[in-house]
Amino acid sequence: MRKLALGDEILMQVEKPARYIGNEVNAVMKEKEQVDIRFAMCFPDVYEIGMSHLGIQIIYDMFNQFEDVWCERVYSPWVDLDQIMRRGQIPLFALESQEPVKIFDFLGITIQYEMCYTNILQILDLSQIPLLSKDREWGDPIVIGGGPCSYNPEPICDFFDLFYIGEAETRYRELFDLYKNCRKENDSRKDFLIKASRIPGIYVPSLYEVHYKEDGTIKERVILEDGAPETIVKELVTDISNTYYPEKPLVPFLKVTQDRVVLEIQRGCIRGCRFCQAGQLYRPVRERSLEMLKNCAVAMLKNTGHEEISLSSLSSSDYTWLPELLDFLIEKCGEQKVNISLPSLRIDAFSLDVMNKIQDVKKSSLTFAPEAGSQRLRDVINKGLTKEVILDGARMAFEGGWTRVKLYFMLGLPTETEEDIEGIAALCNQIAAVFYETVPKEKRTGRVQIVASTSFFIPKPFTPFQWASQCTKEEFLHKAYLTRNAISGQLNQKSIKYNWHEADVSVLEGIMARGDRRLNEVIFQAYKKGCLYDAWSEYYKNDVWFDTFSECGIDPAFYFARQRTDDEIFPWDFIDCGVTKSFLLKEWRKAKEGQITSNCKIQCQGCGAARFQTGICMERTAEKK
Amino acid sequence: MKVRVKFSKYGAVRFIGHLDVMRYFQKAIRRAGIDVAYSGGFSPHQIMSFAAPLSVGYTSEGEYFDIEVNNYTGKEDFLRRLQTAMVEGIDVLDVMPLLSGEGNAMASVAAASYLVSFRDESVLPVFWQEELVKFYSQPVISVRKETKKGEREINLKEGIYEMEIRPGIPKKGQEQVPEKEIYLLLNASSGGNIKPSFVVDVFFKTISYELPSFALQVHRLDTMQDMGSKEKRKLVPLIWEK
């Protein structure tokens, strides 16, 4: 029997002790004497969030297929256990073996959002691993970062020994073999890091130095070690239908956010919305074969016993074999009483028909993401969704019996005016009007419910808006106020509910997203002053963060409020995600003129990702021939 | 057809709460490929009834639930399939088809038996065993108890059917065999459920001893129904020899 790392007296006094005991269905146990590499895979947030992440399930499955590797999991202890562990100096442990992370060979941390940066320090701190890479020794695990935020790793580069840029499926085997070899040859830790930097996709921040101009922007990056590459090209899977996919995903005891089978049908997106980072990072679009998905779905349902399956992708409607896949799933799932959930579907006759088949119309609501209130602004952001399409979709939905509609918008987009904001209210009102036109009085069971939500726009690296300025907190709140006022001035205002996001945390996220190496110190100090779980509004300490900026002599506005010049060197320019900076710049210029760009299926725009020679780029070349 | 399943809970999974154990079994039954019946309607669910919920932290070798199946393939096949879908710490011990008219697991529960031991016996006052015998021999044990309707005076003795000190026995997943443990047979019906920790707390309070926090380890031995008459109780496990 496994011995738990925490005693009963601790587990009995913390909230949800099941977060810390492991032993879930499909958890992998190995004999530690029979593996060469022990890998602790961490999602730096609470268990229920981390366990819902597909990427870790893929990596966990892949690593544990390697006979010489045992991959285990680590999540952020919740604030109650955090305090107990600090007081008792209890080292953070991995869930499977319950052994301290500090004895592992690797600690891999997936970095999914900027607001988890202090949680990364918590993980290191509780693990009793030195927070700074430069202070670590061979006895400490190699701390490796990955995930979307590693495309601008600079604000947190001091805390990591290396970053893996891109999709994990391709280069880990090479890295593990190198590690084993370096251990055998008695190389130093530094030797290992230098050698690792020659593996494609691996970035070792300590091998570079950044020099700044007087105005604070970057002057140059200097390579400190011969042979370290100038640019790091992202890694990606070229044959997406013949690769690792977890047929036996972990099934947690606790009810987690994603309590279902997740079937990733494709990677990447053809759309090119100009605010969207994922749409650029994961290019080109690669679709998994229908056959692979059918097999995975059947196996995963059988091995987990889940009651629900969800399709995952950035834009599921664009998947070529969606009708065939859904027919298959509807039949399979009907037999087994499994629910199908379909996020990110475009609302049209096809999707309404499918949703009609698979879910209770009365309970579900429909979601549109126009992102902006006017056609002009939707053209600026290249969101190829017109008012006609939205109203048409709404009309069909109302005819089909739906009465609830959710709408997502962003405030603070580049070039936004008050008219665009009023457009949000007008659009909501028109949708409500469509309901009253379409559904005759005697058939109405009540009022139509329209829920409009706005988030605040945050410019992200590797998007055409990486040059744009971001609003201040006051500007954001003023925009939310205008939206609210505009909505309450509408004829159908009683049918419209309006929610908005918090503004201060959006500013911090914006600073981190486009930050540089000088932010390491701020994050370090903010953590020392107690910042933790910043993604959780009840724990977010805005004052502490902004006090820390001034104590560190850093002006936050430099990072978020400033519009960049076309030729500025960005902290993340040394990473090559496939899409070229010149393409993004062209898109930025077109955006300011309100010109749209068509999607990859209609016409290749020459973004640069075709050099990976896979996915939609190859289909396009095939067509040309 | 309805079947009743008996299972145990020990080791790390004792920290899994009651609702999560229910969800765990719903998924396990699907993994096991058991032909289970679903309710009708738009969100079909398995027709399942659990007997007395077990507190987080307790271990047990006498947990039960009922489940409706379309097709019962026999005891051996059912046990084998379901056991294959288990994690370490939960074992399927027995299964029995129910006849129509035999009440569901939840409604049937009348009593439960427990073994209570101490994480650290050395901290206990020396005369605790003698005192416990004295405590239980009182004809009336009057205590104030929190109920849904507020605090009220009850006679605890009525809910304690048996209480004695026994030499410790080894249990799955327990590291050390305790020297002594308290055996308790308690009312576990929906109207009069008594928690074993409550009884032990009351006892130590009467001898003016403050138990340290988290001092107790509680193990449920079995959950029982009453097959006797109004005058005389006859407690029988929820799976019984027919």
PDB file of C-alpha atoms in Angstrom, chain A residues 371-374 377 407-413 416-429 451-456 474-490 493 496-501:
ATOM      1  CA  GLU A 371     -16.401  39.977 -30.197  1.00  0.00           C
ATOM      2  CA  ALA A 372     -17.235  43.474 -31.437  1.00  0.00           C
ATOM      3  CA  GLY A 373     -20.484  45.398 -31.743  1.00  0.00           C
ATOM      4  CA  SER A 374     -20.138  46.919 -35.199  1.00  0.00           C
ATOM      5  CA  LEU A 377     -14.773  46.826 -35.762  1.00  0.00           C
ATOM      6  CA  LEU A 407     -23.012  36.729 -26.589  1.00  0.00           C
ATOM      7  CA  TYR A 408     -19.333  37.406 -26.061  1.00  0.00           C
ATOM      8  CA  PHE A 409     -17.686  40.748 -26.800  1.00  0.00           C
ATOM      9  CA  MET A 410     -14.392  42.456 -26.135  1.00  0.00           C
ATOM     10  CA  LEU A 411     -13.989  46.032 -24.990  1.00  0.00           C
ATOM     11  CA  GLY A 412     -10.930  48.128 -25.714  1.00  0.00           C
ATOM     12  CA  LEU A 413     -10.117  46.719 -29.160  1.00  0.00           C
ATOM     13  CA  GLU A 416     -12.801  51.240 -30.904  1.00  0.00           C
ATOM     14  CA  THR A 417     -15.191  54.221 -30.653  1.00  0.00           C
ATOM     15  CA  GLU A 418     -18.332  54.889 -28.645  1.00  0.00           C
ATOM     16  CA  GLU A 419     -20.367  53.937 -31.702  1.00  0.00           C
ATOM     17  CA  ASP A 420     -18.858  50.461 -31.691  1.00  0.00           C
ATOM     18  CA  ILE A 421     -19.791  50.085 -28.047  1.00  0.00           C
ATOM     19  CA  GLU A 422     -23.340  51.212 -28.752  1.00  0.00           C
ATOM     20  CA  GLY A 423     -23.336  48.560 -31.467  1.00  0.00           C
ATOM     21  CA  ILE A 424     -23.068  45.881 -28.767  1.00  0.00           C
ATOM     22  CA  ALA A 425     -26.298  47.079 -27.218  1.00  0.00           C
ATOM     23  CA  ALA A 426     -28.005  47.466 -30.593  1.00  0.00           C
ATOM     24  CA  LEU A 427     -27.056  43.928 -31.630  1.00  0.00           C
ATOM     25  CA  CYS A 428     -28.419  42.458 -28.391  1.00  0.00           C
ATOM     26  CA  ASN A 429     -31.602  44.429 -28.908  1.00  0.00           C
ATOM     27  CA  VAL A 451     -26.727  37.423 -21.774  1.00  0.00           C
ATOM     28  CA  ALA A 452     -24.020  39.731 -23.082  1.00  0.00           C
ATOM     29  CA  SER A 453     -20.564  39.382 -21.544  1.00  0.00           C
ATOM     30  CA  THR A 454     -17.593  41.592 -22.213  1.00  0.00           C
ATOM     31  CA  SER A 455     -13.969  40.887 -21.488  1.00  0.00           C
ATOM     32  CA  PHE A 456     -11.229  43.446 -21.844  1.00  0.00           C
ATOM     33  CA  GLU A 474     -10.117  53.587 -15.883  1.00  0.00           C
ATOM     34  CA  GLU A 475     -10.642  53.447 -19.641  1.00  0.00           C
ATOM     35  CA  PHE A 476     -11.805  49.841 -19.372  1.00  0.00           C
ATOM     36  CA  LEU A 477     -14.299  50.621 -16.649  1.00  0.00           C
ATOM     37  CA  HIS A 478     -15.593  53.623 -18.551  1.00  0.00           C
ATOM     38  CA  LYS A 479     -16.208  51.383 -21.551  1.00  0.00           C
ATOM     39  CA  ALA A 480     -18.065  48.858 -19.420  1.00  0.00           C
ATOM     40  CA  TYR A 481     -20.135  51.741 -18.049  1.00  0.00           C
ATOM     41  CA  LEU A 482     -20.947  52.939 -21.575  1.00  0.00           C
ATOM     42  CA  THR A 483     -21.957  49.417 -22.558  1.00  0.00           C
ATOM     43  CA  ARG A 484     -24.237  49.091 -19.574  1.00  0.00           C
ATOM     44  CA  ASN A 485     -25.844  52.443 -20.270  1.00  0.00           C
ATOM     45  CA  ALA A 486     -26.313  51.664 -23.933  1.00  0.00           C
ATOM     46  CA  ILE A 487     -27.980  48.357 -23.084  1.00  0.00           C
ATOM     47  CA  SER A 488     -30.344  49.919 -20.581  1.00  0.00           C
ATOM     48  CA  GLY A 489     -31.401  52.387 -23.285  1.00  0.00           C
ATOM     49  CA  GLN A 490     -32.649  49.618 -25.562  1.00  0.00           C
ATOM     50  CA  GLN A 493     -33.466  45.967 -22.297  1.00  0.00           C
ATOM     51  CA  ILE A 496     -30.772  41.568 -21.815  1.00  0.00           C
ATOM     52  CA  LYS A 497     -28.405  40.792 -18.958  1.00  0.00           C
ATOM     53  CA  TYR A 498     -24.921  42.291 -19.003  1.00  0.00           C
ATOM     54  CA  ASN A 499     -21.759  40.989 -17.281  1.00  0.00           C
ATOM     55  CA  TRP A 500     -18.281  42.375 -17.430  1.00  0.00           C
ATOM     56  CA  HIS A 501     -14.835  41.177 -16.418  1.00  0.00           C
TER      57      HIS A 501
END
